[in-house]
PDB file of C-alpha atoms in Angstrom:
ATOM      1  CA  UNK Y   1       8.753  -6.569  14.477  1.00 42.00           C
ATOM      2  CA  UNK Y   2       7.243  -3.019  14.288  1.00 51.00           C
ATOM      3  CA  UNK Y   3       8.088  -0.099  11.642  1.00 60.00           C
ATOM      4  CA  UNK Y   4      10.881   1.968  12.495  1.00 63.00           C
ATOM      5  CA  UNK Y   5       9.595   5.412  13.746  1.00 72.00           C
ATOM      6  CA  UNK Y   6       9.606   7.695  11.472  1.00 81.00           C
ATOM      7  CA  UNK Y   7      11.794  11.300  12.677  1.00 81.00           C
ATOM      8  CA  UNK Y   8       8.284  12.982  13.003  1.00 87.00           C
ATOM      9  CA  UNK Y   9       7.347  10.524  15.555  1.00 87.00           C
ATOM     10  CA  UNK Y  10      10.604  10.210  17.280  1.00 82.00           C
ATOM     11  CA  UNK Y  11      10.707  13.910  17.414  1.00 87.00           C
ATOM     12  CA  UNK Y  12       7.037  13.939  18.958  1.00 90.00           C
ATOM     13  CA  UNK Y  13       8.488  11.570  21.724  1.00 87.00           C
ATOM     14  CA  UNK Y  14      11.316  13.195  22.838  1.00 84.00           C
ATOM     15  CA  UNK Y  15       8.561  16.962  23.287  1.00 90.00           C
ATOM     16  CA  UNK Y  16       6.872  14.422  25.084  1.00 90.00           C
ATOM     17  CA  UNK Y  17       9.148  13.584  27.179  1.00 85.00           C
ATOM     18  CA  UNK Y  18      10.379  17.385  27.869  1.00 86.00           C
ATOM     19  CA  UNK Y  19       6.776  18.062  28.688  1.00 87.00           C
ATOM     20  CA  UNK Y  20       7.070  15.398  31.070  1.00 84.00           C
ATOM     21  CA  UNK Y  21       2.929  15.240  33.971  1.00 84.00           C
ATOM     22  CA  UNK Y  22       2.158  18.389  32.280  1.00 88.00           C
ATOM     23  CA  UNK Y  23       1.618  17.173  29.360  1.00 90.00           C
ATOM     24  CA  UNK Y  24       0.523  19.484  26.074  1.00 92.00           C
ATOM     25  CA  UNK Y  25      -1.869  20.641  24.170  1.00 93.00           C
ATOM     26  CA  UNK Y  26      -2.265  19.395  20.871  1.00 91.00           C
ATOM     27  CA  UNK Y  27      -2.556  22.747  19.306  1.00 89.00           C
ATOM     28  CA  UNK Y  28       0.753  23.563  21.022  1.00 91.00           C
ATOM     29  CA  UNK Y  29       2.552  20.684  19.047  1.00 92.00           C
ATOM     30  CA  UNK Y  30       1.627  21.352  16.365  1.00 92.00           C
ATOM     31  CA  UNK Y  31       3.106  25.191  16.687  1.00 91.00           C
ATOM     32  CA  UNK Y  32       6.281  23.386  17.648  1.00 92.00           C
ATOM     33  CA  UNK Y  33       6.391  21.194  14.922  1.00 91.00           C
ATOM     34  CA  UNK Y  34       5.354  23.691  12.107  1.00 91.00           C
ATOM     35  CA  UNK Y  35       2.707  21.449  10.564  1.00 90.00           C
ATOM     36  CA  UNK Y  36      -1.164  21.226  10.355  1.00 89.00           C
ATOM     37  CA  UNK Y  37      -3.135  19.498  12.483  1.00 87.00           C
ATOM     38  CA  UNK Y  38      -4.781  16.961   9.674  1.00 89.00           C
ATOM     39  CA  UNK Y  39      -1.294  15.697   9.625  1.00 87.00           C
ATOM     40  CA  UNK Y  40      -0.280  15.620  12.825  1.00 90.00           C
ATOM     41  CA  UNK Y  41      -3.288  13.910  14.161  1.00 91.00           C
ATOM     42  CA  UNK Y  42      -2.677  11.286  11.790  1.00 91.00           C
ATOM     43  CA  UNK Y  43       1.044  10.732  13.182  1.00 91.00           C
ATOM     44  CA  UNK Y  44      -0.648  11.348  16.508  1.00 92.00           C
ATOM     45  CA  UNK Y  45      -3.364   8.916  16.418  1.00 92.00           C
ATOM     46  CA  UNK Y  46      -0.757   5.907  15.582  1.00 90.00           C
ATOM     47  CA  UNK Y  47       1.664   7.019  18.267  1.00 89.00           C
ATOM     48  CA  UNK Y  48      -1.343   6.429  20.282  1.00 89.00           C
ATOM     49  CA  UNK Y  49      -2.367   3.107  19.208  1.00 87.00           C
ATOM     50  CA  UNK Y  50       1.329   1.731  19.903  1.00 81.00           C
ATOM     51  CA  UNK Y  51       1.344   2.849  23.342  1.00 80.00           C
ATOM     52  CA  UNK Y  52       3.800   5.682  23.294  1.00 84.00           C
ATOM     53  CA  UNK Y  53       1.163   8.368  24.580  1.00 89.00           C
ATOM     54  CA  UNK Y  54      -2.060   9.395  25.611  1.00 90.00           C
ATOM     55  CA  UNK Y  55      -4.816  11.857  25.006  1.00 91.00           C
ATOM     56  CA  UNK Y  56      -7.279  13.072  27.110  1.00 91.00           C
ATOM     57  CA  UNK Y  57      -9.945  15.871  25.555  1.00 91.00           C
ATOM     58  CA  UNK Y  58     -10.112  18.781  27.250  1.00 91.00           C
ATOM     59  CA  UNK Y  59     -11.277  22.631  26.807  1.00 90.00           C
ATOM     60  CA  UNK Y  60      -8.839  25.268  26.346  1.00 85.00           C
ATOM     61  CA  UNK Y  61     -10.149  29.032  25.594  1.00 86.00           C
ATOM     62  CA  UNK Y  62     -13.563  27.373  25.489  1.00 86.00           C
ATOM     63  CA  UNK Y  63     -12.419  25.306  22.637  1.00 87.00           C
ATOM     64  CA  UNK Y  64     -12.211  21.342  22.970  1.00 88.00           C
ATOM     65  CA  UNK Y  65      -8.821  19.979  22.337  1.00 88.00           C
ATOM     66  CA  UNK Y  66      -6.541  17.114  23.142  1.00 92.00           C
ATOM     67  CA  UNK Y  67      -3.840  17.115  26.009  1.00 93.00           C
ATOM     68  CA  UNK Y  68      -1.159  14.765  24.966  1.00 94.00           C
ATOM     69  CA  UNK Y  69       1.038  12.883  27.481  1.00 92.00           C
ATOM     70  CA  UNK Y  70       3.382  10.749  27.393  1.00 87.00           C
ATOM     71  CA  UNK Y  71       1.857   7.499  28.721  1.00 84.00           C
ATOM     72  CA  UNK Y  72       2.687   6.286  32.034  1.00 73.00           C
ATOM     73  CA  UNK Y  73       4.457   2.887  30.518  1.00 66.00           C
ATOM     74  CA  UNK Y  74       6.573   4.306  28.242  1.00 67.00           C
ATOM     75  CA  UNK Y  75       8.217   6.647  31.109  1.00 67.00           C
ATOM     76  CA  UNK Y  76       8.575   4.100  34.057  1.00 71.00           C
ATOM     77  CA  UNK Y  77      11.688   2.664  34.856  1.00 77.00           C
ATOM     78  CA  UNK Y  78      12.419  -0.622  33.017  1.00 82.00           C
ATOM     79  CA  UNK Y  79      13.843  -3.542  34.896  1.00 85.00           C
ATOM     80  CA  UNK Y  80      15.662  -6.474  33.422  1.00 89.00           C
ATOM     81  CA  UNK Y  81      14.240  -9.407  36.409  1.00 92.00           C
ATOM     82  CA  UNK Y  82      17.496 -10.410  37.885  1.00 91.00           C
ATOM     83  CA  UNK Y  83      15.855 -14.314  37.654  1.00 92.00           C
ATOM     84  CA  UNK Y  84      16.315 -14.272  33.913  1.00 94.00           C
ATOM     85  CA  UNK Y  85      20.084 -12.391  33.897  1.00 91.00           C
ATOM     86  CA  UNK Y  86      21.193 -15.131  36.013  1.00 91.00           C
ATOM     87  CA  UNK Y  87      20.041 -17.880  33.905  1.00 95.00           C
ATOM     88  CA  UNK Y  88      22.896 -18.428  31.532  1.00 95.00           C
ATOM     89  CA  UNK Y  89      20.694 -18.602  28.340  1.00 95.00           C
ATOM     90  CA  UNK Y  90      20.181 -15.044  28.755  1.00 93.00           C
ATOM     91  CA  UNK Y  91      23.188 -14.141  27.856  1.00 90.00           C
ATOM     92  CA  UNK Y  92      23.767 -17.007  25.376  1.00 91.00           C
ATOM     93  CA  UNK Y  93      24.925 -15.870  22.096  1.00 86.00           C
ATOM     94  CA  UNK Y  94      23.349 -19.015  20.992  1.00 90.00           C
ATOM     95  CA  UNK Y  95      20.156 -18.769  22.007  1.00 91.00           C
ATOM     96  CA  UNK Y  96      18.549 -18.469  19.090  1.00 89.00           C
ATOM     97  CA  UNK Y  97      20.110 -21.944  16.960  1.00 90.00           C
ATOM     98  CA  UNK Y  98      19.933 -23.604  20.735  1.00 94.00           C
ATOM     99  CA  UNK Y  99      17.172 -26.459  20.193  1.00 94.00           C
ATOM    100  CA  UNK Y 100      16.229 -30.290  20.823  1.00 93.00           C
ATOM    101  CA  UNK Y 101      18.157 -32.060  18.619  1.00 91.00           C
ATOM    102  CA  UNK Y 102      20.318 -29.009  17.751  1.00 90.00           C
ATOM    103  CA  UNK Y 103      23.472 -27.799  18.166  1.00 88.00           C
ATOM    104  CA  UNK Y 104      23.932 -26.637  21.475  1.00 92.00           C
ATOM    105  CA  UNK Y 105      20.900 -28.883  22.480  1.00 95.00           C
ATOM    106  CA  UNK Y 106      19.149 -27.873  25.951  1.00 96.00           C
ATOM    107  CA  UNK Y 107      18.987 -31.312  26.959  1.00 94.00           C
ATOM    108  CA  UNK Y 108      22.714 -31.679  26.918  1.00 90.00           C
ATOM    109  CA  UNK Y 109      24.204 -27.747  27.688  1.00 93.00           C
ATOM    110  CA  UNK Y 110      26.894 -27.553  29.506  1.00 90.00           C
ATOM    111  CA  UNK Y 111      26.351 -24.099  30.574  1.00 93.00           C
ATOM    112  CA  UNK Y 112      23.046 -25.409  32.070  1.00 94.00           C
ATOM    113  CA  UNK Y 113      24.721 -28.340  33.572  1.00 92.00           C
ATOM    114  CA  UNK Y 114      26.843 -25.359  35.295  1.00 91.00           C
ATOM    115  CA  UNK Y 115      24.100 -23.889  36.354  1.00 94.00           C
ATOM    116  CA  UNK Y 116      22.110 -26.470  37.645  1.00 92.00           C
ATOM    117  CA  UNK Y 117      25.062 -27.545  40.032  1.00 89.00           C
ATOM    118  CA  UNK Y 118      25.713 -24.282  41.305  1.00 90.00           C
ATOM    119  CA  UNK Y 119      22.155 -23.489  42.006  1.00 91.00           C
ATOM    120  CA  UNK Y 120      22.223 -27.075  44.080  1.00 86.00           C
ATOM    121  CA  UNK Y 121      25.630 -26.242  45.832  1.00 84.00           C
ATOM    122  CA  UNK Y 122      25.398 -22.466  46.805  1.00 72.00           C
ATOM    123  CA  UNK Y 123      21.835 -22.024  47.666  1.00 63.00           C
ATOM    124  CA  UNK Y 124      20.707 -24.972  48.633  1.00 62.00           C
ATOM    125  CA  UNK Y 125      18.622 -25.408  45.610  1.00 49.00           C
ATOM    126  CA  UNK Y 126      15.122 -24.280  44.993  1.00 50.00           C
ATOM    127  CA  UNK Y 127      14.751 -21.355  47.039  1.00 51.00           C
ATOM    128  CA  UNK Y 128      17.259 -18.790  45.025  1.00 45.00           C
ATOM    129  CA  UNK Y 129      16.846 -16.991  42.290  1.00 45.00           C
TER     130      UNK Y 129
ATOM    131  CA  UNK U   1      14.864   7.338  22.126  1.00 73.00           C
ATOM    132  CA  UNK U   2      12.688   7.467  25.581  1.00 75.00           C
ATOM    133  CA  UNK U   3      15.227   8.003  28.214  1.00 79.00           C
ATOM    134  CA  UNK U   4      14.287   5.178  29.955  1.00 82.00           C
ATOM    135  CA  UNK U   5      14.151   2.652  26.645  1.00 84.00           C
ATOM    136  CA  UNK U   6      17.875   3.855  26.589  1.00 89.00           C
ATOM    137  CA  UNK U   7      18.673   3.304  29.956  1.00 89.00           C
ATOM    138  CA  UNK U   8      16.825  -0.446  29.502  1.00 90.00           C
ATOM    139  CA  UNK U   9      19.050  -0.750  26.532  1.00 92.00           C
ATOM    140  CA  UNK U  10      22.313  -0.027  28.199  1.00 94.00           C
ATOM    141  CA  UNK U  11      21.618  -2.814  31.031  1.00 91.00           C
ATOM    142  CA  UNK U  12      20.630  -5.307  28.508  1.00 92.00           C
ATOM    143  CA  UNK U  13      24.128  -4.398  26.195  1.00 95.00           C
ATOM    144  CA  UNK U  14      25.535  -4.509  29.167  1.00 93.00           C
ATOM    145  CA  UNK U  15      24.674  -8.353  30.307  1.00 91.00           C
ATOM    146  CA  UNK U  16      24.828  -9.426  26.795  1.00 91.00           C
ATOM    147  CA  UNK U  17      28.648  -7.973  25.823  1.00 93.00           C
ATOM    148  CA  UNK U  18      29.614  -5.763  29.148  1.00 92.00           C
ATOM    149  CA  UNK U  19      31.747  -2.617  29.376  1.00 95.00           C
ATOM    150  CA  UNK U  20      31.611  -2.597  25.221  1.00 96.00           C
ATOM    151  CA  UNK U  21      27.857  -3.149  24.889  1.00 95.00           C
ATOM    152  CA  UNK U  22      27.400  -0.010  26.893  1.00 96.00           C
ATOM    153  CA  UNK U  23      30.175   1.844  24.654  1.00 96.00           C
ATOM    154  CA  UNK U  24      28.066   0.578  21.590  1.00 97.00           C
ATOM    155  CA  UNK U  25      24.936   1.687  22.921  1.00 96.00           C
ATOM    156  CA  UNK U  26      26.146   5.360  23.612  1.00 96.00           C
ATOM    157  CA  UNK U  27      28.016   5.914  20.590  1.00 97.00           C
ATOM    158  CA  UNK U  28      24.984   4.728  18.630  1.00 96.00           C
ATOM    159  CA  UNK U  29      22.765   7.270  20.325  1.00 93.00           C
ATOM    160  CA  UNK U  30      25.034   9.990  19.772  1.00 93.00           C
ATOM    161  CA  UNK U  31      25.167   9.233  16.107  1.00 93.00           C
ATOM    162  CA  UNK U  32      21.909   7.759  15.054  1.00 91.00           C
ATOM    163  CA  UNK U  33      23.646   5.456  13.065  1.00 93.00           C
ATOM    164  CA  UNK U  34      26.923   4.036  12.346  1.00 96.00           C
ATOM    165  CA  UNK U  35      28.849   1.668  10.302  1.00 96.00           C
ATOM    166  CA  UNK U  36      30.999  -1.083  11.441  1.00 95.00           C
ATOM    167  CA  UNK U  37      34.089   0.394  10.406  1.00 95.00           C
ATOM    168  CA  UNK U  38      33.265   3.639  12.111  1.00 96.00           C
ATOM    169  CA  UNK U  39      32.026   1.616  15.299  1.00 97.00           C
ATOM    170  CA  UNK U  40      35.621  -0.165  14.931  1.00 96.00           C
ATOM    171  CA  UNK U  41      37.591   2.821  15.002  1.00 96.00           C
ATOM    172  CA  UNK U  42      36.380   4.525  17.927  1.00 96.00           C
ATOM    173  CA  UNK U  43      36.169   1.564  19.910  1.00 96.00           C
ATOM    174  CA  UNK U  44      39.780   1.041  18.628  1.00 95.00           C
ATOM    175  CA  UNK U  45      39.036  -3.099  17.947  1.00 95.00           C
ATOM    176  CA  UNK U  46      39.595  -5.092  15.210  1.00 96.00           C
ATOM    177  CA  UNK U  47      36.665  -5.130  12.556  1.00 95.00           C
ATOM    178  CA  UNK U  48      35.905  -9.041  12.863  1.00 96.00           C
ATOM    179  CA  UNK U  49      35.262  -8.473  16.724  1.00 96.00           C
ATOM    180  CA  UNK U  50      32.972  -5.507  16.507  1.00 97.00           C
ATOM    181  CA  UNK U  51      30.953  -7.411  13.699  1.00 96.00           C
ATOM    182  CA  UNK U  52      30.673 -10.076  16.114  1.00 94.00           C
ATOM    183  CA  UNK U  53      29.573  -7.863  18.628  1.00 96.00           C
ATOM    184  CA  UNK U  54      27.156  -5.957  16.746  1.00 96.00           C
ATOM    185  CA  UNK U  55      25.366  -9.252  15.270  1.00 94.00           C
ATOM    186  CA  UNK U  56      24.723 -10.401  18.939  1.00 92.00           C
ATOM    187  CA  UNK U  57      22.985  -7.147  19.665  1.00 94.00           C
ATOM    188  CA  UNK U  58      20.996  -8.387  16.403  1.00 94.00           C
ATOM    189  CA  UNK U  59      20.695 -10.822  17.104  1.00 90.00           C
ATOM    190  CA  UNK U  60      19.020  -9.850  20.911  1.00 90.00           C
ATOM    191  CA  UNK U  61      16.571  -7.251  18.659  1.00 90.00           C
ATOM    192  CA  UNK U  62      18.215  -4.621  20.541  1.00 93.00           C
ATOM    193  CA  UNK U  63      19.952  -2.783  16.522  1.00 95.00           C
ATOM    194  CA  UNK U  64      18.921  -3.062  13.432  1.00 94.00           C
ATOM    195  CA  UNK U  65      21.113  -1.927  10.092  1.00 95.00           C
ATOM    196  CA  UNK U  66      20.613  -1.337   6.585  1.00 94.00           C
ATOM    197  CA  UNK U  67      22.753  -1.843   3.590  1.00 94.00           C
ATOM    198  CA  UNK U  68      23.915   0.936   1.144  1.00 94.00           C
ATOM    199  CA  UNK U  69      25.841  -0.092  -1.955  1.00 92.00           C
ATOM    200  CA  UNK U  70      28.624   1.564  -2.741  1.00 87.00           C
ATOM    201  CA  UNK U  71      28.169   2.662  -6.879  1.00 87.00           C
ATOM    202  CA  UNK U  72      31.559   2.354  -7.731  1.00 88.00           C
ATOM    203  CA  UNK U  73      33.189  -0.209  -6.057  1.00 88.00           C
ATOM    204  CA  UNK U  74      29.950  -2.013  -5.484  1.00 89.00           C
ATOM    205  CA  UNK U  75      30.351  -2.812  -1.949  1.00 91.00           C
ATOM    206  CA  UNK U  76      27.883  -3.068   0.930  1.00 93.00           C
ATOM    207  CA  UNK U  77      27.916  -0.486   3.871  1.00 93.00           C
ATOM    208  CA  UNK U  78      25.839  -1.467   7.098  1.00 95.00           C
ATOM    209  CA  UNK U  79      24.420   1.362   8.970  1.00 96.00           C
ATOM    210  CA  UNK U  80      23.316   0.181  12.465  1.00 97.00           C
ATOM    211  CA  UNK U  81      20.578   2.163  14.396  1.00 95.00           C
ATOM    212  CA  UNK U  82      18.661   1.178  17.826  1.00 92.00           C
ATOM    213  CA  UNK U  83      15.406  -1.130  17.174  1.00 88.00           C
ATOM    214  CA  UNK U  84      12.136   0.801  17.818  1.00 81.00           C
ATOM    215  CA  UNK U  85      10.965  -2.466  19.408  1.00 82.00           C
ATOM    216  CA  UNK U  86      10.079  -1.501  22.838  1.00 81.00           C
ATOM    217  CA  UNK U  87      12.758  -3.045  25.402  1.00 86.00           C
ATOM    218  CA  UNK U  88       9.706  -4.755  27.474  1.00 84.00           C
ATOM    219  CA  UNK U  89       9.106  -6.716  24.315  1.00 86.00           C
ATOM    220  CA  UNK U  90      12.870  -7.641  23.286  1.00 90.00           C
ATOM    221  CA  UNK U  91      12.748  -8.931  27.216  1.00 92.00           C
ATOM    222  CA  UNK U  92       9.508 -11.043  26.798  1.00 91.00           C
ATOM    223  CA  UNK U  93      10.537 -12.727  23.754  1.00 91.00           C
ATOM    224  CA  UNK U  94      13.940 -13.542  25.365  1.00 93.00           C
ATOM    225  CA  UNK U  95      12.447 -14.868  28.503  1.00 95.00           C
ATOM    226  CA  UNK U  96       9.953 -17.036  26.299  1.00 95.00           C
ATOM    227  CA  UNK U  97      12.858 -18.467  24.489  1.00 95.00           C
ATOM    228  CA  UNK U  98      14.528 -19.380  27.705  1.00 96.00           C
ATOM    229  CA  UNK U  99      11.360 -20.713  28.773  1.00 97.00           C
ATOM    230  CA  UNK U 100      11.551 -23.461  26.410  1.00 96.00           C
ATOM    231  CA  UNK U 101      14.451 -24.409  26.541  1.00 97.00           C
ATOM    232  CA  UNK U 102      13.814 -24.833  30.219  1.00 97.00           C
ATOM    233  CA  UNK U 103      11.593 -26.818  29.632  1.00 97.00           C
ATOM    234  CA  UNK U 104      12.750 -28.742  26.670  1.00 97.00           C
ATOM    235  CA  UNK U 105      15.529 -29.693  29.521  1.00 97.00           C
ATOM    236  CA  UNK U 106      12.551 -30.532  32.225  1.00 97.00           C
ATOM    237  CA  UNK U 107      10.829 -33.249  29.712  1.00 97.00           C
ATOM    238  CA  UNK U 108      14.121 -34.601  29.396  1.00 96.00           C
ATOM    239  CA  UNK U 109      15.183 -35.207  33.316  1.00 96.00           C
ATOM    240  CA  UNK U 110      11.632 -36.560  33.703  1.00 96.00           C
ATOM    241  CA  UNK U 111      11.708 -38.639  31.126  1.00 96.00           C
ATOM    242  CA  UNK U 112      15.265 -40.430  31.758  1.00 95.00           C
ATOM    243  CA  UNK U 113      17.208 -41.885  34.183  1.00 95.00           C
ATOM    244  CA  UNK U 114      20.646 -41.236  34.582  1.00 95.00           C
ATOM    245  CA  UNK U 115      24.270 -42.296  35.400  1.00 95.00           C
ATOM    246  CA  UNK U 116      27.258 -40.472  36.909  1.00 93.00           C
ATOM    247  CA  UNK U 117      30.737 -41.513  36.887  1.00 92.00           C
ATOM    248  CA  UNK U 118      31.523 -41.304  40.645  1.00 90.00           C
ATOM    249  CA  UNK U 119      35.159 -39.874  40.010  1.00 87.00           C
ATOM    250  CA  UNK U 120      35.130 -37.017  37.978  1.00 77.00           C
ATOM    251  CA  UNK U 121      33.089 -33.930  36.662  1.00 76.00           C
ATOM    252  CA  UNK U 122      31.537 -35.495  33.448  1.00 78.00           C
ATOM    253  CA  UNK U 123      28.037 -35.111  32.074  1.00 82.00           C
ATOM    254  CA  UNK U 124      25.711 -37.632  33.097  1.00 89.00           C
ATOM    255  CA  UNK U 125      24.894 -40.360  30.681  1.00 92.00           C
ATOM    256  CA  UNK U 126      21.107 -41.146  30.590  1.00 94.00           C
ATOM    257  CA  UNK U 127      20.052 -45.232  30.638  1.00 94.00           C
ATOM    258  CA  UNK U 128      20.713 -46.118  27.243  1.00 94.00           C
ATOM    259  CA  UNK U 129      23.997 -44.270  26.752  1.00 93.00           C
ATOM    260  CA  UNK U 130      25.373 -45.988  30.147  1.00 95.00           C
ATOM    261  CA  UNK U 131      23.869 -48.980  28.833  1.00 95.00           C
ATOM    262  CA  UNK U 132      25.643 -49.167  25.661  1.00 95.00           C
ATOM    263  CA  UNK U 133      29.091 -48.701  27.811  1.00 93.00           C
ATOM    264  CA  UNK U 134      28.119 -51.339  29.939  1.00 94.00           C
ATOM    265  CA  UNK U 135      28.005 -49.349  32.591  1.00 95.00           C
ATOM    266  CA  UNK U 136      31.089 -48.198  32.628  1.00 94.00           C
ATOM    267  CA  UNK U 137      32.498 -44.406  32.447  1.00 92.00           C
ATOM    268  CA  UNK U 138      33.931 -43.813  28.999  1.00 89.00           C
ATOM    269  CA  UNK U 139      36.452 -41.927  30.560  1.00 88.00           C
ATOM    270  CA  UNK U 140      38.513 -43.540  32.939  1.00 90.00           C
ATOM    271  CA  UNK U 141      36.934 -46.960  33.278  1.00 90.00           C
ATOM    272  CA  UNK U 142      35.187 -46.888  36.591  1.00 92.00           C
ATOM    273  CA  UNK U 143      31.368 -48.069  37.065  1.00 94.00           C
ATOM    274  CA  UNK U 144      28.906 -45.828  36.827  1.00 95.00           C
ATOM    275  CA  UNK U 145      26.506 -45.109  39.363  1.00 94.00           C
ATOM    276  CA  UNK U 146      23.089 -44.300  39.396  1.00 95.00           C
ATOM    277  CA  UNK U 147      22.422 -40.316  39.164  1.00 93.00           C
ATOM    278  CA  UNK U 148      19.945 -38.876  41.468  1.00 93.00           C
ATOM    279  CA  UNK U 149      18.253 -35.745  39.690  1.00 93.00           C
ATOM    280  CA  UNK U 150      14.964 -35.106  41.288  1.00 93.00           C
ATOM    281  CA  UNK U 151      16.679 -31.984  43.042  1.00 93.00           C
ATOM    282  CA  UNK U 152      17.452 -30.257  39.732  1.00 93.00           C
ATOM    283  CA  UNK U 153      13.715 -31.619  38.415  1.00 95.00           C
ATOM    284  CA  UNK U 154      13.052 -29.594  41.434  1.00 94.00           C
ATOM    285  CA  UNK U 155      14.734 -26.672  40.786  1.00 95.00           C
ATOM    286  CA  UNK U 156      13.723 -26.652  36.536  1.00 96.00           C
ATOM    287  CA  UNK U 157      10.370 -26.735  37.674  1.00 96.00           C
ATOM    288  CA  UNK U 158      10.156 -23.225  40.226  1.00 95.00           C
ATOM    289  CA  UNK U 159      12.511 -21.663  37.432  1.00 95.00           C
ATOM    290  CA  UNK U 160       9.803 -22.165  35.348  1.00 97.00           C
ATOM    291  CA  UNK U 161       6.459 -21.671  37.048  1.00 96.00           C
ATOM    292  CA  UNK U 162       8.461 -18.685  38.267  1.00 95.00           C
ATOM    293  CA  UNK U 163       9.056 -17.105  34.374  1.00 96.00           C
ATOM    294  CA  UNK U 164       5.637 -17.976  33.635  1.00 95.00           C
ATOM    295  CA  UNK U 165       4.352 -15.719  36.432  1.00 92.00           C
ATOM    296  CA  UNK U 166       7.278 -12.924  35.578  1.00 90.00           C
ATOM    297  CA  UNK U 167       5.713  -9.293  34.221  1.00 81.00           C
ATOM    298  CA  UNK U 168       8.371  -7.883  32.442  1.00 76.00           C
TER     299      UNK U 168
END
């Protein structure tokens, strides 16, 4: 798993996020934030590399600068697929000890079993969710 | 938190433990972080159950905690806080877990043949185990019969092909 953000970056995020198309400068951040730019581009530069935003150069008062968004992924909508919420191992508080040969076993789960029949018996089998 | 990563997390508290897995989630956002017994008190439940309930949101990636000893009674505090795991990626890894067990379950309805006992709601026995009961439902006595599964074969195999293809 990934580091924990730090409160700079979380912080970062959320002026983002405020900022929303628009986007901001990076000069303007860092006015917000109270710190130096060496610093902040540093923070910056890994928010970037995870994915959280993006920068695109640009001049402002004839001087070239960076215009930070929030990138497009990390503000769209996130759907949880409604094939895998009705599969019961979804919501399986054993899903992670559930193994061949294990205890619940796949092979043998009753709340697959379940499953199985009612997919069979309600929708006519293959053609549901 | 990203509006939306909260929103994500809500809906997947929400499948996991329902109306409390949403309570968990807000009241952790409002307060960063929070101990069990804290957590306990608001929701007004008993301790063991909001453990319980906190470990499968662990469990899912969806909190983390850390412990703080307690100097003079030398105790352990938990402090639970959201995950900064993205919510696409606790999704992914769930659906590949689910993917094999789905198909740890395929392998094994290809690679047997089964028995049913015609009178009640039982699992199905595969060759050997109706073998070894001489056909006979262990049960109530009655024969066996031969179960049919090429439907759910059938059905393993779209789920499948279908969570392979799934962008989450």
């Amino acid at each position: 798993m990934s580091r924990r953000l730090s409160d700079l970056e979380k912080r970062i995020i959320e002026i983002l996020e405020t900022a929303g198309d628009e986007g901001l400068l990076q000069r303007e951040l860092w006015n917000i934030l109270g710190i130096d730019s060496r610093s902040g581009m540093r923070v910056v530069a890994r928010l970037e590399r995870r994915g959280f935003l993006t920068r695109k150069r640009v001049y402002h008062k004839g001087k070239a600068t960076y215009l930070l968004r929030l990138s497009k992924k990390a503000g769209e909508e996130i759907e949880i697929p409604q094939i895998l919420t009705v599969l019961p191992c979804f919501s399986c508080p054993y899903i992670d000890r559930c193994d061949e040969g294990g205890s619940p076993d796949p092979r043998n789960c009753i709340e697959l079993d379940k499953w199985l029949r009612n997919m069979k018996i309600q929708h006519g089998g293959v053609n549901s969710e | 938190m990203l509006a939306t990563e909260i929103k994500a997390l809500r809906k997947l508290s929400e499948v996991l433990l329902g109306d409390y897995g949403v309570r968990i989630i807000d009241i952790i956002r409002e307060k960063g972080e929070i101990t069990d017994e804290e957590l306990a008190k608001i929701l007004g439940k008993d301790i063991t159950e909001v453990r319980v309930m906190l470990h499968k949101l662990f469990d899912a990636g969806i909190l983390r905690y850390r412990r703080v000893k307690d100097s003079q009674i030398g105790w352990y505090s938990y402090y639970w806080y959201f995950t900064d795991e993205p919510v696409r990626t606790l999704i992914h890894q769930r659906k590949n877990k689910i993917l094999r067990k789905l198909e740890i379950r395929l392998k094994y309805e290809e690679n047997n043949s089964f028995y049913i006992c015609p009178n009640r709601d039982t699992p199905k026995l595969t060759f050997n185990e109706a073998y070894n009961n001489m056909f006979i439902c262990p049960v109530c006595g009655s024969l066996l019969e031969p179960y049919d599964n090429s439907q759910d074969i059938e059905i393993l195999k779209k789920i499948i092909s279908r969570l392979k293809n799934l962008q989450v």
